[in-house]
Tab-separated table of C-alpha atoms and ligand atoms in Angstrom:
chain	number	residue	atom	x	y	z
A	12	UNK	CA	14.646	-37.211	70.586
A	13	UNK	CA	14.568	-39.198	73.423
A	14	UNK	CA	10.534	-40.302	74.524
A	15	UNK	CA	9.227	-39.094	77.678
A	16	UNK	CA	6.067	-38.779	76.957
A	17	UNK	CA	5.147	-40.733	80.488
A	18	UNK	CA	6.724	-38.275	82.018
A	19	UNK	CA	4.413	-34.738	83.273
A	20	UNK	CA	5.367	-31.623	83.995
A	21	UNK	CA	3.637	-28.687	85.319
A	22	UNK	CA	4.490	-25.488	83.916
A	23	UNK	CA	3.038	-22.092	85.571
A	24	UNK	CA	3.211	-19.085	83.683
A	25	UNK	CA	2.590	-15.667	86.270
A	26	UNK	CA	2.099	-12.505	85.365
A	27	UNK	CA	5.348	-11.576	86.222
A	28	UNK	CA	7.500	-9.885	83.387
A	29	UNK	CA	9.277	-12.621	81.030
A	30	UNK	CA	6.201	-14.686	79.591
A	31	UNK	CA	8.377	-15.052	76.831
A	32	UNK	CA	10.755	-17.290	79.665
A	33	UNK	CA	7.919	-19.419	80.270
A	34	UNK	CA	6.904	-20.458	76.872
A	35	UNK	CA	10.421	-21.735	76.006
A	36	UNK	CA	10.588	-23.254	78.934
A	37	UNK	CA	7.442	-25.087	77.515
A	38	UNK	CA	8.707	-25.092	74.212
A	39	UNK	CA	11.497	-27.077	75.282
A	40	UNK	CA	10.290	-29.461	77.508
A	41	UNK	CA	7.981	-30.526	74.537
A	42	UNK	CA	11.294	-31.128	72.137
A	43	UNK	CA	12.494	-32.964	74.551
A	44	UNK	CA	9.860	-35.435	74.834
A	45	UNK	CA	8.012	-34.736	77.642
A	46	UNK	CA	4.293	-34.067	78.205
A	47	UNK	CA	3.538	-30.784	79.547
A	48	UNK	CA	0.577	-29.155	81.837
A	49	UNK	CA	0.356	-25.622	81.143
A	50	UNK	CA	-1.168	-23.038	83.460
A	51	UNK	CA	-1.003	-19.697	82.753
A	52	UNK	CA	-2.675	-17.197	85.501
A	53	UNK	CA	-5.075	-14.093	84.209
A	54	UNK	CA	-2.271	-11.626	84.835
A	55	UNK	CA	-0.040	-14.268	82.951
A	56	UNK	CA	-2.249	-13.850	79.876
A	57	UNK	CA	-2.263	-9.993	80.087
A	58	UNK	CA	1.559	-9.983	80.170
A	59	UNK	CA	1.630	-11.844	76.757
A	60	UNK	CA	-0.554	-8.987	75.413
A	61	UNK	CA	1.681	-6.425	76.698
A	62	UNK	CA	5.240	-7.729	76.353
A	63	UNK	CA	4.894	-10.025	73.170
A	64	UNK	CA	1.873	-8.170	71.535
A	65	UNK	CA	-0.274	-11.525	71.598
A	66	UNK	CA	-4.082	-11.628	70.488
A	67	UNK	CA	-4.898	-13.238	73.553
A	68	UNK	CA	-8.589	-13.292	72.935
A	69	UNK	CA	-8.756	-16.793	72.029
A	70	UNK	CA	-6.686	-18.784	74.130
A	71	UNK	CA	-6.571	-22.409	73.088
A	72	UNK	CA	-5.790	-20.778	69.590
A	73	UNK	CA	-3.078	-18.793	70.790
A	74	UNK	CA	-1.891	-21.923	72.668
A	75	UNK	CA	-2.058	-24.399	69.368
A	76	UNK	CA	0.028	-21.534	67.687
A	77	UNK	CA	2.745	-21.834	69.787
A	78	UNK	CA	2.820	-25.300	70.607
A	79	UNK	CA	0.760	-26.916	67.902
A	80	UNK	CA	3.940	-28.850	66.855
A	81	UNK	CA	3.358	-31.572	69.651
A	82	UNK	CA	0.424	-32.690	69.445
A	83	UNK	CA	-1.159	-34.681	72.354
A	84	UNK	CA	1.923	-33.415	74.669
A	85	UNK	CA	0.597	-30.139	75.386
A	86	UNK	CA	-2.240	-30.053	78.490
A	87	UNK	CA	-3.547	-26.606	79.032
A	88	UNK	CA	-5.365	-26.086	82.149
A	89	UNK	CA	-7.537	-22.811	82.511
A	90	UNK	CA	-6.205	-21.495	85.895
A	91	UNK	CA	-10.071	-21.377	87.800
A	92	UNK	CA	-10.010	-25.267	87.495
A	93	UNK	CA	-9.479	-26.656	90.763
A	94	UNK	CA	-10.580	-29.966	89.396
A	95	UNK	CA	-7.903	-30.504	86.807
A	96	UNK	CA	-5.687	-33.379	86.979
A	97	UNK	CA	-2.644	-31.560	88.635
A	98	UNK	CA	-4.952	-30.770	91.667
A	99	UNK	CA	-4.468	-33.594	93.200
A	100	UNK	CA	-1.458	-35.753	94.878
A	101	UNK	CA	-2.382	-38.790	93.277
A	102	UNK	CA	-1.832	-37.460	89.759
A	103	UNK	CA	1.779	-38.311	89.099
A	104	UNK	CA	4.336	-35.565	88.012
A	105	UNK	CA	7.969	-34.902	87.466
A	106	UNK	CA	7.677	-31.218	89.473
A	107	UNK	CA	6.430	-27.912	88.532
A	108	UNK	CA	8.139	-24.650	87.332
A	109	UNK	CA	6.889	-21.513	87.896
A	110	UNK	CA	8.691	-19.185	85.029
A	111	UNK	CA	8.433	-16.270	85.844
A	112	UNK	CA	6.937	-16.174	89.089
A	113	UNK	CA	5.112	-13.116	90.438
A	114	UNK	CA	5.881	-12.215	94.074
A	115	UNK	CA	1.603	-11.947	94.277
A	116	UNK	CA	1.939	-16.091	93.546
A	117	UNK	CA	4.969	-16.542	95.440
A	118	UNK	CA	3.348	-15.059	98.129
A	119	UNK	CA	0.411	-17.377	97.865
A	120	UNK	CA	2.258	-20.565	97.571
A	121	UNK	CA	4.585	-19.114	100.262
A	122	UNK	CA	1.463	-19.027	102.793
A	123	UNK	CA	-0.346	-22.604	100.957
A	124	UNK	CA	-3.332	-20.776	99.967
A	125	UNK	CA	-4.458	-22.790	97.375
A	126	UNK	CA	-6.689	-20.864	96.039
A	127	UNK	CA	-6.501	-21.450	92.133
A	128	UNK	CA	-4.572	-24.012	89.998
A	129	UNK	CA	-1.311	-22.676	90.496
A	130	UNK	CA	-1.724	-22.208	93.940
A	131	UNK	CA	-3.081	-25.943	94.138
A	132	UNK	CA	-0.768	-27.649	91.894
A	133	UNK	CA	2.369	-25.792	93.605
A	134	UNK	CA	0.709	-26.768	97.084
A	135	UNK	CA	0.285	-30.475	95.580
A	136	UNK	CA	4.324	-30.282	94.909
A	137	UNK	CA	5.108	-29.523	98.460
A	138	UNK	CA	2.829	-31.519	99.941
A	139	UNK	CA	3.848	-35.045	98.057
A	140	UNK	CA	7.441	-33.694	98.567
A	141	UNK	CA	8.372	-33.025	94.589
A	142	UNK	CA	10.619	-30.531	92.650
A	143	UNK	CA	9.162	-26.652	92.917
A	144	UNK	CA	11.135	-24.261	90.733
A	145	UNK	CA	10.139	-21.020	90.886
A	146	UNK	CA	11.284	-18.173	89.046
A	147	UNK	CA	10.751	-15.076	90.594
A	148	UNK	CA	10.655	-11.766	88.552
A	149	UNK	CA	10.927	-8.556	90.928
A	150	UNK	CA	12.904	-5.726	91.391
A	151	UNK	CA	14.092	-4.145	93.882
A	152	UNK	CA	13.210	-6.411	96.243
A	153	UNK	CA	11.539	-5.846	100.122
A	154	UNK	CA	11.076	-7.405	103.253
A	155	UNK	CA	8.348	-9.347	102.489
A	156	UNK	CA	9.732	-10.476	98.997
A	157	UNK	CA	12.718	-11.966	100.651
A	158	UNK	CA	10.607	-13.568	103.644
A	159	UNK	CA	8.588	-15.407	101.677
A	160	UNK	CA	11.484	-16.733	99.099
A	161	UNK	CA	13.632	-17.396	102.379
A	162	UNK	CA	10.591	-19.728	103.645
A	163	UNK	CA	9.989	-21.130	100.421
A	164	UNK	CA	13.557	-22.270	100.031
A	165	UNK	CA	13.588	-23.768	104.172
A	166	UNK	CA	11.022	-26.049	102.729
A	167	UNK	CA	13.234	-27.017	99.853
A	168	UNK	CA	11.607	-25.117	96.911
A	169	UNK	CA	14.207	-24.070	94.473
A	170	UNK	CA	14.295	-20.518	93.246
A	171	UNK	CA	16.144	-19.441	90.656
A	172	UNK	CA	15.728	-15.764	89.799
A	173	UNK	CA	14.872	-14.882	86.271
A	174	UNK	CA	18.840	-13.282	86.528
A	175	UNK	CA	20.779	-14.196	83.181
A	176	UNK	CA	24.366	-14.153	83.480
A	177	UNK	CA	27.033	-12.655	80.804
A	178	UNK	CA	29.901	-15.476	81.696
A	179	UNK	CA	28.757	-17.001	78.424
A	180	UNK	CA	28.734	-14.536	75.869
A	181	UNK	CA	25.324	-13.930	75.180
A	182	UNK	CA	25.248	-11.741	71.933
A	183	UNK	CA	20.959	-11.932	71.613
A	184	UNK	CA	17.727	-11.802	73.643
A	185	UNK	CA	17.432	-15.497	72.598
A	186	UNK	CA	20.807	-16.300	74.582
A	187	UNK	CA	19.759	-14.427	77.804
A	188	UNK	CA	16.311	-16.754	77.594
A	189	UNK	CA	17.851	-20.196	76.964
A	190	UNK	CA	20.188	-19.474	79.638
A	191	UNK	CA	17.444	-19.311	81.993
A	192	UNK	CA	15.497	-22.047	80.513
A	193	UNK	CA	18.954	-24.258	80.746
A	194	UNK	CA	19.386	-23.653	84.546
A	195	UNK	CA	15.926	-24.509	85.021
A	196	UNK	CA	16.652	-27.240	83.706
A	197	UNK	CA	20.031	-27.938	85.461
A	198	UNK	CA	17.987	-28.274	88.490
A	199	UNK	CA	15.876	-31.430	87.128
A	200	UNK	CA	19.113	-32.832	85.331
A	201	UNK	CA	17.350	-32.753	82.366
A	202	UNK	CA	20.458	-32.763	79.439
A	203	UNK	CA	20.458	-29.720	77.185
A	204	UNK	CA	23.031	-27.123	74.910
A	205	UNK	CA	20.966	-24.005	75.811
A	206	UNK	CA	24.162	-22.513	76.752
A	207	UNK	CA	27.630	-23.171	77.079
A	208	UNK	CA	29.147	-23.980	80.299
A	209	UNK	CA	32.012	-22.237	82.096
A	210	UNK	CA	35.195	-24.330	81.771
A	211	UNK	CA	33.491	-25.858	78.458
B	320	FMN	C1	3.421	-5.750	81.977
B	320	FMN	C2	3.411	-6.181	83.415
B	320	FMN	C3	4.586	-6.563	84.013
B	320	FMN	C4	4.604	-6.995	85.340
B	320	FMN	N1	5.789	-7.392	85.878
B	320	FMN	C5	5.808	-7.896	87.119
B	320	FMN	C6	7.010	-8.439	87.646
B	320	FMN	O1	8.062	-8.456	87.009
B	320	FMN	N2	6.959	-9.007	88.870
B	320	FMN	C7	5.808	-9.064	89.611
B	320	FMN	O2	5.838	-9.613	90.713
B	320	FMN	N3	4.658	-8.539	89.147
B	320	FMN	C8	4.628	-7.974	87.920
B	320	FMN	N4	3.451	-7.471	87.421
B	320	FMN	C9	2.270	-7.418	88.295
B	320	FMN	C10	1.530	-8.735	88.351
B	320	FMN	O3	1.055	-9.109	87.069
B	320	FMN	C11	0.360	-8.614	89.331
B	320	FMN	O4	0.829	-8.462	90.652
B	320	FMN	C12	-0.600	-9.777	89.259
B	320	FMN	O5	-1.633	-9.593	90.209
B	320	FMN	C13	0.079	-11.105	89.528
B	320	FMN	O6	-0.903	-12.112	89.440
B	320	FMN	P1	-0.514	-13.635	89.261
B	320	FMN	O7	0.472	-13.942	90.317
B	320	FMN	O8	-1.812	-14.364	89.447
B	320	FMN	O9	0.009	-13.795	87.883
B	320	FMN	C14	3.409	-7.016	86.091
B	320	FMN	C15	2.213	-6.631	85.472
B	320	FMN	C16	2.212	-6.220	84.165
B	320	FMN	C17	0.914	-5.824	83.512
């Protein structure tokens, strides 16, 4: 394993559908060495209940459960705390994901409201011109969906849609995930096997 433990990223978990998506994202970025700053929004936390069947009662538990196997690399940031680290420009990160990404948030960052961590942090990325992924989990789509993506992506935020493909011969649940993880990834050109390529 390569060290890149200097290295931060931000990691927003929505309470879009897919919280599974966001915890390997997390789970992978920590393998691969670098430290990660979790935020997970209320809705976020209810959509671990309801999807994965989490206790989600206690938290930081929860949290050292999942991701216990690196210590010190793992920075979880409740979501009401404007004050954290990743609040501000002058803390130094790689980018931040958003996996999956709720169109309530994507509407917020869309219109820089700011108005809790995500909203910050994401705000922070665009304002220090860094690496926004988001993931957005929706369907069908409307208007105002595909307004706000369409502005989002005019100011160079990258959004990949939590939309597997089948080019690669997926045969579980786990392939559909790592191939979403992997072209999250992709976009930093951070190596990984998550999947295999076309032509490969
Ligand atoms: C089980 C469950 C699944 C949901 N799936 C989606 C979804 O796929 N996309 C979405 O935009 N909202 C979805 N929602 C609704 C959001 O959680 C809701 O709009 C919430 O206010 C978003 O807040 P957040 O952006 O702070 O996480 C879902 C809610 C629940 C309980």
């Amino acid at each position: 394993m390569t060290e890149h433990k200097s290295k931060n990223f931000v990691v927003g978990i929505t309470g879009a559908s897919g919280g599974i998506y966001g915890i390997r994202l997390t789970e992978t970025l920590l393998s691969l060495g670098y430290r990660v700053h979790l935020v997970v929004s209320n809705a976020g936390w209810r959509v671990f209940k309801e999807e994965l069947g989490y206790a989600v009662s206690d938290r930081e538990g929860l949290l050292n459960q999942l991701f216990g196997g690196y210590p010190g690399s793992l920075l979880y940031h409740p979501v009401q705390d404007i004050g954290a680290s990743i609040a501000s420009g002058s803390f130094r990160t790689e980018g931040m994901i958003i996996m999956p990404c709720s169109m309530g948030t994507l509407s917020a960052v869309a219109q820089g409201s700011s108005d809790n961590l995500m909203t910050r942090a994401a705000d922070v990325m665009l304002k220090e011109g860094r690496p926004l992924v988001l993931v957005p989990r929706e369907t069908p789509l409307h208007a105002i969906h595909l307004e706000n993506m369409l502005k989002l992506s005019r100011l160079g935020v990258k959004l990949i849609p939590a939309m597997p493909a089948f080019y690669y011969g997926p045969t579980s649940m786990d392939d559909l995930i790592n191939f979403m993880v992997g072209k999250v990834l992709d976009s930093f050109q951070i190596e990984h096997t998550l999947f295999r390529r076309w032509g490969e």
